mmCIF file of C-alpha atoms in Angstrom:
data_model
loop_
_atom_site.group_PDB
_atom_site.id
_atom_site.type_symbol
_atom_site.label_atom_id
_atom_site.label_comp_id
_atom_site.label_asym_id
_atom_site.label_seq_id
_atom_site.Cartn_x
_atom_site.Cartn_y
_atom_site.Cartn_z
ATOM 1 C CA UNK N 2 18.416 14.457 -71.730
ATOM 2 C CA UNK N 3 17.797 18.510 -71.648
ATOM 3 C CA UNK N 4 13.910 17.805 -71.538
ATOM 4 C CA UNK N 5 14.249 15.110 -68.711
ATOM 5 C CA UNK N 6 15.520 17.958 -66.643
ATOM 6 C CA UNK N 7 14.084 20.303 -66.933
ATOM 7 C CA UNK N 8 10.269 18.818 -66.227
ATOM 8 C CA UNK N 9 11.874 18.018 -63.329
ATOM 9 C CA UNK N 10 12.882 21.395 -62.207
ATOM 10 C CA UNK N 11 9.507 22.580 -62.832
ATOM 11 C CA UNK N 12 8.797 21.415 -59.286
ATOM 12 C CA UNK N 13 8.530 24.557 -57.001
ATOM 13 C CA UNK N 14 8.043 23.370 -53.582
ATOM 14 C CA UNK N 15 10.795 20.449 -51.703
ATOM 15 C CA UNK N 16 7.716 19.048 -50.449
ATOM 16 C CA UNK N 17 8.942 16.243 -53.537
ATOM 17 C CA UNK N 18 5.633 13.304 -54.565
ATOM 18 C CA UNK N 19 2.382 13.526 -55.225
ATOM 19 C CA UNK N 20 0.126 10.530 -56.529
ATOM 20 C CA UNK N 21 -2.847 12.293 -58.560
ATOM 21 C CA UNK N 22 -5.681 11.213 -60.570
ATOM 22 C CA UNK N 23 -7.184 8.319 -59.405
ATOM 23 C CA UNK N 24 -11.104 9.340 -59.189
ATOM 24 C CA UNK N 25 -13.784 6.809 -59.725
ATOM 25 C CA UNK N 26 -13.301 6.621 -63.112
ATOM 26 C CA UNK N 27 -9.478 6.679 -63.029
ATOM 27 C CA UNK N 28 -9.757 3.319 -60.136
ATOM 28 C CA UNK N 29 -12.266 1.760 -62.789
ATOM 29 C CA UNK N 30 -9.062 2.175 -65.249
ATOM 30 C CA UNK N 31 -6.345 1.547 -62.414
ATOM 31 C CA UNK N 32 -3.915 3.699 -63.245
ATOM 32 C CA UNK N 33 -2.743 6.426 -60.175
ATOM 33 C CA UNK N 34 -0.797 9.127 -61.802
ATOM 34 C CA UNK N 35 1.939 10.241 -59.024
ATOM 35 C CA UNK N 36 3.449 14.443 -59.504
ATOM 36 C CA UNK N 37 7.177 15.369 -58.243
ATOM 37 C CA UNK N 38 7.786 17.884 -56.869
ATOM 38 C CA UNK N 39 11.026 17.660 -56.694
ATOM 39 C CA UNK N 40 13.324 20.563 -54.367
ATOM 40 C CA UNK N 41 16.650 20.932 -54.636
ATOM 41 C CA UNK N 42 17.875 17.398 -53.741
ATOM 42 C CA UNK N 43 16.698 17.079 -57.064
ATOM 43 C CA UNK N 44 19.339 13.826 -57.826
ATOM 44 C CA UNK N 45 19.126 11.972 -55.120
ATOM 45 C CA UNK N 46 15.396 11.699 -55.413
ATOM 46 C CA UNK N 47 15.661 10.958 -58.824
ATOM 47 C CA UNK N 48 18.073 8.278 -57.961
ATOM 48 C CA UNK N 49 15.708 6.598 -56.016
ATOM 49 C CA UNK N 50 12.448 7.038 -57.288
ATOM 50 C CA UNK N 51 12.548 4.422 -59.971
ATOM 51 C CA UNK N 52 12.019 0.996 -57.991
ATOM 52 C CA UNK N 53 9.587 2.512 -55.711
ATOM 53 C CA UNK N 54 7.561 3.299 -58.692
ATOM 54 C CA UNK N 55 7.883 0.254 -59.762
ATOM 55 C CA UNK N 56 7.272 -1.569 -56.391
ATOM 56 C CA UNK N 57 4.355 0.586 -55.637
ATOM 57 C CA UNK N 58 2.680 0.009 -58.669
ATOM 58 C CA UNK N 59 3.107 -3.570 -57.684
ATOM 59 C CA UNK N 60 1.758 -3.200 -54.774
ATOM 60 C CA UNK N 61 -1.861 -1.365 -55.501
ATOM 61 C CA UNK N 62 -2.181 -2.820 -58.812
ATOM 62 C CA UNK N 63 -2.577 -0.321 -61.300
ATOM 63 C CA UNK N 64 -0.411 1.012 -63.790
ATOM 64 C CA UNK N 65 1.243 4.834 -62.277
ATOM 65 C CA UNK N 66 2.170 7.715 -64.025
ATOM 66 C CA UNK N 67 3.710 11.428 -62.933
ATOM 67 C CA UNK N 68 3.277 14.484 -63.110
ATOM 68 C CA UNK N 69 4.469 17.616 -61.221
ATOM 69 C CA UNK N 70 2.363 20.673 -59.807
ATOM 70 C CA UNK N 71 4.184 23.955 -60.248
ATOM 71 C CA UNK N 72 3.556 25.455 -56.390
ATOM 72 C CA UNK N 73 1.915 25.133 -53.277
ATOM 73 C CA UNK N 74 -1.449 26.596 -55.093
ATOM 74 C CA UNK N 75 -1.314 24.150 -57.945
ATOM 75 C CA UNK N 76 -1.420 21.113 -55.629
ATOM 76 C CA UNK N 77 -4.503 22.803 -53.715
ATOM 77 C CA UNK N 78 -6.296 22.849 -56.743
ATOM 78 C CA UNK N 79 -5.541 19.807 -58.112
ATOM 79 C CA UNK N 80 -7.034 17.831 -54.615
ATOM 80 C CA UNK N 81 -10.269 19.825 -54.792
ATOM 81 C CA UNK N 82 -10.220 19.362 -58.959
ATOM 82 C CA UNK N 83 -13.273 17.109 -60.073
ATOM 83 C CA UNK N 84 -11.530 15.322 -62.861
ATOM 84 C CA UNK N 85 -7.607 14.097 -62.749
ATOM 85 C CA UNK N 86 -8.472 14.953 -58.968
ATOM 86 C CA UNK N 87 -5.099 14.339 -56.733
ATOM 87 C CA UNK N 88 -5.862 11.669 -54.469
ATOM 88 C CA UNK N 89 -2.755 11.246 -52.524
ATOM 89 C CA UNK N 90 -0.041 13.650 -52.251
ATOM 90 C CA UNK N 91 3.258 13.684 -50.537
ATOM 91 C CA UNK N 92 4.093 17.697 -48.701
ATOM 92 C CA UNK N 93 5.246 19.400 -46.186
ATOM 93 C CA UNK N 94 2.673 19.337 -42.813
ATOM 94 C CA UNK N 95 2.090 23.507 -43.518
ATOM 95 C CA UNK N 96 1.150 23.108 -46.984
ATOM 96 C CA UNK N 97 -1.279 19.496 -45.729
ATOM 97 C CA UNK N 98 -2.469 22.066 -43.114
ATOM 98 C CA UNK N 99 -3.726 25.260 -45.466
ATOM 99 C CA UNK N 100 -4.796 22.525 -48.392
ATOM 100 C CA UNK N 101 -7.097 20.914 -45.364
ATOM 101 C CA UNK N 102 -8.994 23.871 -45.174
ATOM 102 C CA UNK N 103 -9.925 23.928 -49.288
ATOM 103 C CA UNK N 104 -10.537 19.874 -49.728
ATOM 104 C CA UNK N 105 -11.406 16.658 -47.902
ATOM 105 C CA UNK N 106 -8.435 15.489 -46.602
ATOM 106 C CA UNK N 107 -6.331 13.087 -43.837
ATOM 107 C CA UNK N 108 -3.269 11.796 -43.626
ATOM 108 C CA UNK N 109 -1.805 8.714 -44.212
ATOM 109 C CA UNK N 110 1.922 8.246 -43.196
ATOM 110 C CA UNK N 111 4.663 10.046 -42.401
ATOM 111 C CA UNK N 112 8.519 8.570 -41.204
ATOM 112 C CA UNK N 113 10.066 8.865 -37.773
ATOM 113 C CA UNK N 114 14.321 7.720 -36.324
ATOM 114 C CA UNK N 115 13.256 3.558 -35.725
ATOM 115 C CA UNK N 116 9.033 4.428 -36.630
ATOM 116 C CA UNK N 117 8.587 5.718 -33.481
ATOM 117 C CA UNK N 118 6.012 8.128 -32.885
ATOM 118 C CA UNK N 119 7.567 9.954 -30.378
ATOM 119 C CA UNK N 120 10.916 10.602 -32.342
ATOM 120 C CA UNK N 121 8.261 12.316 -35.472
ATOM 121 C CA UNK N 122 9.331 15.680 -36.278
ATOM 122 C CA UNK N 123 11.657 17.931 -36.946
ATOM 123 C CA UNK N 124 13.214 21.613 -36.117
ATOM 124 C CA UNK N 125 14.152 24.862 -36.667
ATOM 125 C CA UNK N 126 17.644 26.043 -36.064
ATOM 126 C CA UNK N 127 19.177 29.563 -35.502
ATOM 127 C CA UNK N 128 22.092 30.074 -36.547
ATOM 128 C CA UNK N 129 24.939 32.867 -36.157
ATOM 129 C CA UNK N 130 28.330 33.392 -36.690
ATOM 130 C CA UNK N 131 31.181 32.973 -34.429
ATOM 131 C CA UNK N 132 32.151 37.581 -35.512
ATOM 132 C CA UNK N 133 28.739 38.192 -34.177
ATOM 133 C CA UNK N 134 27.287 39.616 -30.670
ATOM 134 C CA UNK N 135 24.846 37.138 -30.488
ATOM 135 C CA UNK N 136 25.323 33.881 -28.275
ATOM 136 C CA UNK N 137 21.780 33.005 -26.760
ATOM 137 C CA UNK N 138 18.136 33.285 -27.943
ATOM 138 C CA UNK N 139 17.136 36.280 -26.027
ATOM 139 C CA UNK N 140 15.909 39.639 -26.472
ATOM 140 C CA UNK N 141 19.285 40.738 -24.789
ATOM 141 C CA UNK N 142 21.558 39.170 -27.988
ATOM 142 C CA UNK N 143 18.788 39.751 -30.132
ATOM 143 C CA UNK N 144 17.420 42.552 -30.684
ATOM 144 C CA UNK N 145 19.420 45.497 -32.324
ATOM 145 C CA UNK N 146 17.351 48.805 -31.135
ATOM 146 C CA UNK N 147 20.410 50.487 -33.060
ATOM 147 C CA UNK N 148 20.648 48.365 -35.985
ATOM 148 C CA UNK N 149 18.342 45.097 -36.566
ATOM 149 C CA UNK N 150 20.182 42.058 -37.537
ATOM 150 C CA UNK N 151 19.173 40.932 -40.498
ATOM 151 C CA UNK N 152 17.224 37.757 -40.329
ATOM 152 C CA UNK N 153 16.939 35.337 -43.368
ATOM 153 C CA UNK N 154 14.543 32.325 -44.575
ATOM 154 C CA UNK N 155 13.240 31.210 -47.512
ATOM 155 C CA UNK N 156 9.679 32.018 -47.545
ATOM 156 C CA UNK N 157 6.540 33.267 -45.154
ATOM 157 C CA UNK N 158 4.968 30.206 -45.838
ATOM 158 C CA UNK N 159 7.905 28.161 -44.932
ATOM 159 C CA UNK N 160 7.060 26.793 -41.258
ATOM 160 C CA UNK N 161 10.073 25.766 -40.711
ATOM 161 C CA UNK N 162 12.299 29.195 -41.515
ATOM 162 C CA UNK N 163 9.653 30.938 -40.904
ATOM 163 C CA UNK N 164 6.194 30.466 -38.882
ATOM 164 C CA UNK N 165 7.968 27.848 -36.015
ATOM 165 C CA UNK N 166 10.536 30.617 -36.042
ATOM 166 C CA UNK N 167 8.358 33.497 -35.224
ATOM 167 C CA UNK N 168 5.752 31.556 -33.092
ATOM 168 C CA UNK N 169 8.435 30.944 -30.770
ATOM 169 C CA UNK N 170 10.000 34.452 -30.914
ATOM 170 C CA UNK N 171 6.565 35.213 -30.131
ATOM 171 C CA UNK N 172 5.780 32.999 -27.163
ATOM 172 C CA UNK N 173 9.653 33.514 -25.659
ATOM 173 C CA UNK N 174 8.670 37.607 -25.621
ATOM 174 C CA UNK N 175 11.268 38.659 -27.173
ATOM 175 C CA UNK N 176 9.187 40.108 -29.686
ATOM 176 C CA UNK N 177 4.817 41.014 -29.136
ATOM 177 C CA UNK N 178 3.902 39.456 -32.863
ATOM 178 C CA UNK N 179 4.556 39.437 -36.339
ATOM 179 C CA UNK N 180 4.470 43.117 -37.244
ATOM 180 C CA UNK N 181 6.766 43.157 -34.303
ATOM 181 C CA UNK N 182 9.011 40.972 -35.998
ATOM 182 C CA UNK N 183 9.515 43.428 -39.245
ATOM 183 C CA UNK N 184 10.305 46.413 -36.959
ATOM 184 C CA UNK N 185 12.848 44.661 -34.438
ATOM 185 C CA UNK N 186 14.607 42.293 -37.700
ATOM 186 C CA UNK N 187 15.751 43.021 -41.478
ATOM 187 C CA UNK N 188 13.591 40.534 -42.542
ATOM 188 C CA UNK N 189 15.352 38.650 -46.046
ATOM 189 C CA UNK N 190 13.185 36.145 -47.694
ATOM 190 C CA UNK N 191 16.441 34.356 -49.816
ATOM 191 C CA UNK N 192 13.959 31.767 -51.736
ATOM 192 C CA UNK N 193 16.071 28.738 -50.500
ATOM 193 C CA UNK N 194 17.790 26.972 -48.395
ATOM 194 C CA UNK N 195 21.353 26.679 -49.692
ATOM 195 C CA UNK N 196 20.601 30.807 -50.487
ATOM 196 C CA UNK N 197 19.752 30.615 -46.271
ATOM 197 C CA UNK N 198 23.155 29.454 -45.776
ATOM 198 C CA UNK N 199 24.845 31.250 -48.437
ATOM 199 C CA UNK N 200 24.008 34.860 -47.309
ATOM 200 C CA UNK N 201 24.820 33.604 -43.404
ATOM 201 C CA UNK N 202 28.177 32.583 -44.749
ATOM 202 C CA UNK N 203 28.821 35.233 -47.114
ATOM 203 C CA UNK N 204 27.905 38.338 -44.294
ATOM 204 C CA UNK N 205 24.650 39.117 -45.587
ATOM 205 C CA UNK N 206 22.431 38.201 -42.899
ATOM 206 C CA UNK N 207 23.238 38.218 -39.278
ATOM 207 C CA UNK N 208 21.106 34.822 -38.617
ATOM 208 C CA UNK N 209 19.690 32.153 -40.093
ATOM 209 C CA UNK N 210 16.794 29.421 -39.687
ATOM 210 C CA UNK N 211 16.748 26.537 -41.066
ATOM 211 C CA UNK N 212 15.353 23.009 -40.595
ATOM 212 C CA UNK N 213 17.486 20.254 -38.766
ATOM 213 C CA UNK N 214 16.701 18.271 -41.832
ATOM 214 C CA UNK N 215 18.252 20.742 -43.772
ATOM 215 C CA UNK N 216 21.146 21.560 -41.632
ATOM 216 C CA UNK N 217 22.064 17.834 -42.355
ATOM 217 C CA UNK N 218 21.126 17.894 -46.017
ATOM 218 C CA UNK N 219 23.990 20.891 -46.185
ATOM 219 C CA UNK N 220 26.862 20.077 -43.447
ATOM 220 C CA UNK N 221 28.959 20.489 -46.025
ATOM 221 C CA UNK N 222 29.424 23.736 -46.357
ATOM 222 C CA UNK N 223 29.301 24.523 -42.504
ATOM 223 C CA UNK N 224 32.336 23.804 -40.338
ATOM 224 C CA UNK N 225 32.840 23.864 -36.497
ATOM 225 C CA UNK N 226 34.753 27.634 -36.884
ATOM 226 C CA UNK N 227 32.143 28.896 -38.937
ATOM 227 C CA UNK N 228 28.736 29.120 -37.629
ATOM 228 C CA UNK N 229 26.924 28.789 -34.084
ATOM 229 C CA UNK N 230 23.266 27.632 -33.197
ATOM 230 C CA UNK N 231 21.809 29.074 -30.742
ATOM 231 C CA UNK N 232 18.370 27.653 -30.687
ATOM 232 C CA UNK N 233 16.212 24.933 -31.371
ATOM 233 C CA UNK N 234 12.512 25.101 -32.081
ATOM 234 C CA UNK N 235 9.684 23.817 -30.416
ATOM 235 C CA UNK N 236 8.919 20.399 -32.363
ATOM 236 C CA UNK N 237 7.415 20.750 -35.843
ATOM 237 C CA UNK N 238 5.147 18.187 -37.299
ATOM 238 C CA UNK N 239 6.889 16.481 -40.279
ATOM 239 C CA UNK N 240 5.898 15.850 -43.708
ATOM 240 C CA UNK N 241 3.864 13.652 -44.690
ATOM 241 C CA UNK N 242 1.561 11.345 -47.209
ATOM 242 C CA UNK N 243 -2.185 12.470 -47.081
ATOM 243 C CA UNK N 244 -5.310 10.700 -49.413
ATOM 244 C CA UNK N 245 -8.555 12.213 -50.235
ATOM 245 C CA UNK N 246 -11.153 11.228 -47.420
ATOM 246 C CA UNK N 247 -13.727 9.745 -50.251
ATOM 247 C CA UNK N 248 -10.812 7.318 -51.471
ATOM 248 C CA UNK N 249 -12.451 3.532 -51.472
ATOM 249 C CA UNK N 250 -11.247 2.305 -47.614
ATOM 250 C CA UNK N 251 -9.398 -0.969 -50.025
ATOM 251 C CA UNK N 252 -7.444 1.452 -51.536
ATOM 252 C CA UNK N 253 -6.343 3.440 -48.813
ATOM 253 C CA UNK N 254 -5.272 0.727 -46.613
ATOM 254 C CA UNK N 255 -3.475 -0.767 -49.989
ATOM 255 C CA UNK N 256 -1.423 2.209 -50.171
ATOM 256 C CA UNK N 257 -0.723 2.568 -45.719
ATOM 257 C CA UNK N 258 -0.080 -1.404 -45.816
ATOM 258 C CA UNK N 259 2.761 -0.313 -48.720
ATOM 259 C CA UNK N 260 3.918 2.266 -46.515
ATOM 260 C CA UNK N 261 4.904 1.080 -43.264
ATOM 261 C CA UNK N 262 6.842 -2.203 -44.965
ATOM 262 C CA UNK N 263 8.034 -0.406 -47.405
ATOM 263 C CA UNK N 264 11.794 0.827 -45.145
ATOM 264 C CA UNK N 265 14.091 -0.134 -48.009
ATOM 265 C CA UNK N 266 17.693 2.108 -46.931
ATOM 266 C CA UNK N 267 18.104 3.632 -50.118
ATOM 267 C CA UNK N 268 14.604 5.179 -50.613
ATOM 268 C CA UNK N 269 14.619 6.264 -47.090
ATOM 269 C CA UNK N 270 18.518 7.988 -47.540
ATOM 270 C CA UNK N 271 18.211 9.286 -50.590
ATOM 271 C CA UNK N 272 14.122 10.765 -50.881
ATOM 272 C CA UNK N 273 13.715 11.696 -47.404
ATOM 273 C CA UNK N 274 17.071 12.209 -47.133
ATOM 274 C CA UNK N 275 17.173 10.471 -43.385
ATOM 275 C CA UNK N 276 20.033 7.991 -41.801
ATOM 276 C CA UNK N 277 19.009 7.401 -39.031
ATOM 277 C CA UNK N 278 16.558 4.250 -39.056
ATOM 278 C CA UNK N 279 13.650 6.207 -39.727
ATOM 279 C CA UNK N 280 10.639 3.901 -40.829
ATOM 280 C CA UNK N 281 7.049 4.679 -42.446
ATOM 281 C CA UNK N 282 4.384 5.452 -39.673
ATOM 282 C CA UNK N 283 1.045 5.835 -39.158
ATOM 283 C CA UNK N 284 -0.155 10.771 -38.719
ATOM 284 C CA UNK N 285 -3.366 11.129 -38.191
ATOM 285 C CA UNK N 286 -5.153 14.816 -37.736
ATOM 286 C CA UNK N 287 -4.496 15.573 -33.984
ATOM 287 C CA UNK N 288 -0.943 15.271 -35.011
ATOM 288 C CA UNK N 289 -1.184 18.368 -36.749
ATOM 289 C CA UNK N 290 -3.280 20.240 -34.802
ATOM 290 C CA UNK N 291 -0.627 22.430 -32.971
ATOM 291 C CA UNK N 292 -0.645 24.028 -36.522
ATOM 292 C CA UNK N 293 -3.632 25.459 -36.302
ATOM 293 C CA UNK N 294 -2.165 27.384 -32.745
ATOM 294 C CA UNK N 295 1.290 28.976 -34.171
ATOM 295 C CA UNK N 296 -1.052 30.339 -37.026
ATOM 296 C CA UNK N 297 -3.484 31.813 -34.314
ATOM 297 C CA UNK N 298 -0.593 32.988 -32.759
ATOM 298 C CA UNK N 299 0.943 34.963 -35.751
ATOM 299 C CA UNK N 300 -2.831 36.152 -36.866
ATOM 300 C CA UNK N 301 -2.996 33.991 -39.345
ATOM 301 C CA UNK N 302 -6.067 32.667 -41.135
ATOM 302 C CA UNK N 303 -4.769 32.080 -44.662
ATOM 303 C CA UNK N 304 -0.424 31.718 -46.073
ATOM 304 C CA UNK N 305 -0.950 33.006 -49.499
ATOM 305 C CA UNK N 306 1.926 32.864 -52.133
ATOM 306 C CA UNK N 307 4.247 35.781 -53.909
#
């Protein structure tokens, strides 16, 4: 059991599940290799995965195995690899966008409430405590020239906790650019959503930003009198399943049909953490173009890992 747990904790990114290794040779062998990159919701994802893997195996008519990429960079490298290449991946929108600049990949499906594209996406929530003087998303409340507020986020490569919040601060005229962010705030990179929540509630941070998905998952930490949401960001593209563009069309169709018809309530609630009637939906490259605009506003050409 300890070995099993160690294997699962190797996954670094939180973006979840990857299907790999189905290059032309592997297709002949009828095998798909699935890599689990587990986030802090390890237990619920482990519970959800077993039946899903069996159902996927039956749907595509191939043996299914899995392994874990260790980081965003490892995933990108596996998408470019000539041998044992990643062919299908479940990842965040930002890692997908960055990987797409270096690999020939395309979106397959995502998920949304009631299976409607207009309900797709997540948001950044700006949180603070009632004991602060921060009450609204404005320069007057957020910027303290004498003693800049500590701003907690998970990491700079995070779309929902750093890139989108900083973008909205820029487009709202509260800061000029990402450099201005480091001047007008005290940036605090926490490494995880749980650490961000703790930093805020333990008064180690004045402002904490987490995704709307994470807010729901961490609701147990919040009470009406220990926090307040002062801002909800513009829409952020949600996690997705992607495939190699070179994958045989019939296999792409099998995978897409599998997901579009696989809306098992137990899986949706425990793997994605969704409890509002989400269903899988088709997504295309067009749905992720906004990421390029955000990167332009932040003057980014790439996102580097520490």
